[in-house]
Amino acid sequence: MIRPARVADVPALREIERAAGETFREIGLDVVADEEPPPAAVLAAYVVAGRAWVAERSAGGTSIGAERSAGTGLVGYLIADLVDGCAHVEQVSVLPSQRGRRIGEGLVEHLAGWARDRGLPALTLTTYRDVPWNGPHWVRLGFRELIAPGPGLRAIREHEAARGLDVWPRLAMRRELAGS
């Protein structure tokens, strides 16, 4: 089930982010695994602004064991910004044990509906080009590389480079929304 995030969910979002980041260590991207999740105040601001959603397993749903985020039942989250007139996926993270269940895809589709309701033309994001669960995954979900990103996405990419995230090739991507 996907629902709007609550301020009370913020500690669990940080735990989900830490767990999801560890997967990058397996492919040598320690810079991602070592990065701290967004501060609680930043995540709470997304919640208050209505731009944060969580995926949660129901009590009777599939068991997710010890990786279940602090007993909350939360298995993933997405936060979004408005960038260059589009809904921008600032972060989407899913517990590693839940990958392959289309939880992240569900969160992105929820954002697409939110964006359509607001008349936004597209979704955007920045990601690693060659990490299998990044660039190639986003292509399967209908995103295409932006050769000439707008000023907001360029600023995001510059900030990512300054944080040391460009140790592997990164790119900006866009998915047009039908019916916007």
PDB file of C-alpha atoms in Angstrom, residues 2-131:
ATOM      1  CA  ILE A   2       1.261   3.480  -0.860  1.00  0.00           C
ATOM      2  CA  ARG A   3       0.242   6.382   1.325  1.00  0.00           C
ATOM      3  CA  PRO A   4       1.416   9.899   2.103  1.00  0.00           C
ATOM      4  CA  ALA A   5       4.322   9.862   4.529  1.00  0.00           C
ATOM      5  CA  ARG A   6       3.833  11.181   8.052  1.00  0.00           C
ATOM      6  CA  VAL A   7       6.348  13.047  10.167  1.00  0.00           C
ATOM      7  CA  ALA A   8       6.376   9.999  12.482  1.00  0.00           C
ATOM      8  CA  ASP A   9       7.717   7.946   9.524  1.00  0.00           C
ATOM      9  CA  VAL A  10      10.876  10.042   9.150  1.00  0.00           C
ATOM     10  CA  PRO A  11      13.170   7.846  11.313  1.00  0.00           C
ATOM     11  CA  ALA A  12      12.113   4.793   9.290  1.00  0.00           C
ATOM     12  CA  LEU A  13      12.803   6.626   6.006  1.00  0.00           C
ATOM     13  CA  ARG A  14      16.346   7.270   7.163  1.00  0.00           C
ATOM     14  CA  GLU A  15      16.751   3.556   8.021  1.00  0.00           C
ATOM     15  CA  ILE A  16      15.410   2.508   4.613  1.00  0.00           C
ATOM     16  CA  GLU A  17      17.873   4.882   2.947  1.00  0.00           C
ATOM     17  CA  ARG A  18      20.825   3.460   4.894  1.00  0.00           C
ATOM     18  CA  ALA A  19      19.853  -0.134   4.050  1.00  0.00           C
ATOM     19  CA  ALA A  20      19.295   0.676   0.359  1.00  0.00           C
ATOM     20  CA  GLY A  21      22.621   2.494   0.171  1.00  0.00           C
ATOM     21  CA  GLU A  22      24.542  -0.569   1.335  1.00  0.00           C
ATOM     22  CA  THR A  23      23.740  -2.310  -1.956  1.00  0.00           C
ATOM     23  CA  PHE A  24      26.017   0.180  -3.721  1.00  0.00           C
ATOM     24  CA  ARG A  25      28.977  -1.023  -1.641  1.00  0.00           C
ATOM     25  CA  GLU A  26      28.697  -4.406  -3.409  1.00  0.00           C
ATOM     26  CA  ILE A  27      29.635  -2.762  -6.725  1.00  0.00           C
ATOM     27  CA  GLY A  28      32.341  -0.473  -5.349  1.00  0.00           C
ATOM     28  CA  LEU A  29      30.260   2.685  -4.939  1.00  0.00           C
ATOM     29  CA  ASP A  30      31.172   3.207  -1.301  1.00  0.00           C
ATOM     30  CA  VAL A  31      30.609   6.946  -1.741  1.00  0.00           C
ATOM     31  CA  VAL A  32      26.872   6.214  -1.998  1.00  0.00           C
ATOM     32  CA  ALA A  33      26.827   3.643   0.803  1.00  0.00           C
ATOM     33  CA  ASP A  34      28.743   5.989   3.114  1.00  0.00           C
ATOM     34  CA  GLU A  35      26.546   9.020   2.471  1.00  0.00           C
ATOM     35  CA  GLU A  36      24.208   9.922   5.311  1.00  0.00           C
ATOM     36  CA  PRO A  37      20.470   9.933   4.545  1.00  0.00           C
ATOM     37  CA  PRO A  38      18.830  13.340   4.352  1.00  0.00           C
ATOM     38  CA  PRO A  39      18.495  14.934   7.799  1.00  0.00           C
ATOM     39  CA  ALA A  40      15.215  14.343   9.620  1.00  0.00           C
ATOM     40  CA  ALA A  41      14.264  18.012   9.243  1.00  0.00           C
ATOM     41  CA  VAL A  42      14.689  17.823   5.463  1.00  0.00           C
ATOM     42  CA  LEU A  43      12.549  14.696   5.197  1.00  0.00           C
ATOM     43  CA  ALA A  44       9.927  16.233   7.496  1.00  0.00           C
ATOM     44  CA  ALA A  45       9.777  19.269   5.189  1.00  0.00           C
ATOM     45  CA  TYR A  46       8.928  16.973   2.241  1.00  0.00           C
ATOM     46  CA  VAL A  47       6.204  15.350   4.362  1.00  0.00           C
ATOM     47  CA  VAL A  48       4.696  18.698   5.374  1.00  0.00           C
ATOM     48  CA  ALA A  49       4.836  19.890   1.743  1.00  0.00           C
ATOM     49  CA  GLY A  50       2.907  16.790   0.615  1.00  0.00           C
ATOM     50  CA  ARG A  51       5.761  15.482  -1.530  1.00  0.00           C
ATOM     51  CA  ALA A  52       6.688  12.296   0.360  1.00  0.00           C
ATOM     52  CA  TRP A  53       5.089   8.864   0.069  1.00  0.00           C
ATOM     53  CA  VAL A  54       5.764   5.498   1.647  1.00  0.00           C
ATOM     54  CA  ALA A  55       5.150   1.906   0.661  1.00  0.00           C
ATOM     55  CA  GLU A  56       4.004  -0.237   3.520  1.00  0.00           C
ATOM     56  CA  ARG A  57       3.261  -3.910   3.974  1.00  0.00           C
ATOM     57  CA  SER A  58       0.017  -4.730   5.700  1.00  0.00           C
ATOM     58  CA  ALA A  59       0.153  -6.747   8.926  1.00  0.00           C
ATOM     59  CA  GLY A  60      -1.208  -9.759   7.062  1.00  0.00           C
ATOM     60  CA  GLY A  61       1.099  -9.259   4.088  1.00  0.00           C
ATOM     61  CA  THR A  62       4.308 -10.967   3.135  1.00  0.00           C
ATOM     62  CA  SER A  63       6.777 -11.305   5.992  1.00  0.00           C
ATOM     63  CA  ILE A  64       9.803  -9.105   5.532  1.00  0.00           C
ATOM     64  CA  GLY A  65      11.740 -10.288   8.538  1.00  0.00           C
ATOM     65  CA  ALA A  66      14.379  -8.379  10.457  1.00  0.00           C
ATOM     66  CA  GLU A  67      14.881  -5.874   7.656  1.00  0.00           C
ATOM     67  CA  ARG A  68      11.440  -4.421   8.325  1.00  0.00           C
ATOM     68  CA  SER A  69      12.108  -0.790   9.131  1.00  0.00           C
ATOM     69  CA  ALA A  70      11.912  -0.372  12.925  1.00  0.00           C
ATOM     70  CA  GLY A  71       8.782  -2.533  13.047  1.00  0.00           C
ATOM     71  CA  THR A  72       6.834   0.085  11.081  1.00  0.00           C
ATOM     72  CA  GLY A  73       5.972  -2.070   8.085  1.00  0.00           C
ATOM     73  CA  LEU A  74       7.528   0.528   5.777  1.00  0.00           C
ATOM     74  CA  VAL A  75       9.489  -0.998   2.914  1.00  0.00           C
ATOM     75  CA  GLY A  76      10.157   1.986   0.658  1.00  0.00           C
ATOM     76  CA  TYR A  77       9.712   5.698   0.161  1.00  0.00           C
ATOM     77  CA  LEU A  78       9.840   8.438  -2.444  1.00  0.00           C
ATOM     78  CA  ILE A  79      10.363  12.179  -2.055  1.00  0.00           C
ATOM     79  CA  ALA A  80       9.786  14.622  -4.891  1.00  0.00           C
ATOM     80  CA  ASP A  81      10.619  18.183  -5.839  1.00  0.00           C
ATOM     81  CA  LEU A  82       9.376  20.495  -8.555  1.00  0.00           C
ATOM     82  CA  VAL A  83      12.279  21.097 -10.940  1.00  0.00           C
ATOM     83  CA  ASP A  84      12.112  22.869 -14.286  1.00  0.00           C
ATOM     84  CA  GLY A  85       8.307  22.616 -14.217  1.00  0.00           C
ATOM     85  CA  CYS A  86       8.307  18.839 -13.722  1.00  0.00           C
ATOM     86  CA  ALA A  87       7.870  16.415 -10.835  1.00  0.00           C
ATOM     87  CA  HIS A  88      11.415  15.396  -9.917  1.00  0.00           C
ATOM     88  CA  VAL A  89      12.179  12.099  -8.168  1.00  0.00           C
ATOM     89  CA  GLU A  90      14.564  13.417  -5.532  1.00  0.00           C
ATOM     90  CA  GLN A  91      14.944  10.006  -3.925  1.00  0.00           C
ATOM     91  CA  VAL A  92      13.286   6.632  -4.127  1.00  0.00           C
ATOM     92  CA  SER A  93      14.569   3.850  -1.880  1.00  0.00           C
ATOM     93  CA  VAL A  94      13.378   0.328  -1.150  1.00  0.00           C
ATOM     94  CA  LEU A  95      14.637  -2.154   1.417  1.00  0.00           C
ATOM     95  CA  PRO A  96      17.021  -4.569  -0.339  1.00  0.00           C
ATOM     96  CA  SER A  97      14.944  -7.610   0.651  1.00  0.00           C
ATOM     97  CA  GLN A  98      11.971  -6.081  -1.155  1.00  0.00           C
ATOM     98  CA  ARG A  99      13.663  -5.399  -4.496  1.00  0.00           C
ATOM     99  CA  GLY A 100      12.066  -7.050  -7.484  1.00  0.00           C
ATOM    100  CA  ARG A 101       8.534  -6.626  -6.112  1.00  0.00           C
ATOM    101  CA  ARG A 102       7.933  -3.405  -8.055  1.00  0.00           C
ATOM    102  CA  ILE A 103       7.639  -1.324  -4.900  1.00  0.00           C
ATOM    103  CA  GLY A 104       9.811   1.456  -6.319  1.00  0.00           C
ATOM    104  CA  GLU A 105       7.868   1.314  -9.577  1.00  0.00           C
ATOM    105  CA  GLY A 106       4.632   1.651  -7.614  1.00  0.00           C
ATOM    106  CA  LEU A 107       5.968   4.709  -5.809  1.00  0.00           C
ATOM    107  CA  VAL A 108       7.021   6.266  -9.136  1.00  0.00           C
ATOM    108  CA  GLU A 109       3.605   5.541 -10.674  1.00  0.00           C
ATOM    109  CA  HIS A 110       1.992   7.170  -7.640  1.00  0.00           C
ATOM    110  CA  LEU A 111       4.139  10.249  -8.260  1.00  0.00           C
ATOM    111  CA  ALA A 112       3.130  10.177 -11.943  1.00  0.00           C
ATOM    112  CA  GLY A 113      -0.537  10.336 -10.916  1.00  0.00           C
ATOM    113  CA  TRP A 114       0.210  13.179  -8.499  1.00  0.00           C
ATOM    114  CA  ALA A 115       2.023  15.040 -11.281  1.00  0.00           C
ATOM    115  CA  ARG A 116      -0.783  14.477 -13.810  1.00  0.00           C
ATOM    116  CA  ASP A 117      -3.321  15.791 -11.300  1.00  0.00           C
ATOM    117  CA  ARG A 118      -1.280  19.003 -11.178  1.00  0.00           C
ATOM    118  CA  GLY A 119      -0.902  19.297 -14.954  1.00  0.00           C
ATOM    119  CA  LEU A 120       2.839  18.654 -14.893  1.00  0.00           C
ATOM    120  CA  PRO A 121       4.231  17.413 -18.211  1.00  0.00           C
ATOM    121  CA  ALA A 122       6.872  14.941 -17.046  1.00  0.00           C
ATOM    122  CA  LEU A 123       8.870  13.216 -14.335  1.00  0.00           C
ATOM    123  CA  THR A 124      12.601  13.797 -14.065  1.00  0.00           C
ATOM    124  CA  LEU A 125      15.439  12.277 -12.078  1.00  0.00           C
ATOM    125  CA  THR A 126      19.206  11.932 -11.939  1.00  0.00           C
ATOM    126  CA  THR A 127      20.859   8.550 -11.629  1.00  0.00           C
ATOM    127  CA  TYR A 128      23.855   6.360 -12.396  1.00  0.00           C
ATOM    128  CA  ARG A 129      23.966   5.443 -16.074  1.00  0.00           C
ATOM    129  CA  ASP A 130      25.380   1.910 -15.710  1.00  0.00           C
ATOM    130  CA  VAL A 131      24.220   0.653 -12.303  1.00  0.00           C
TER     131      VAL A 131
END
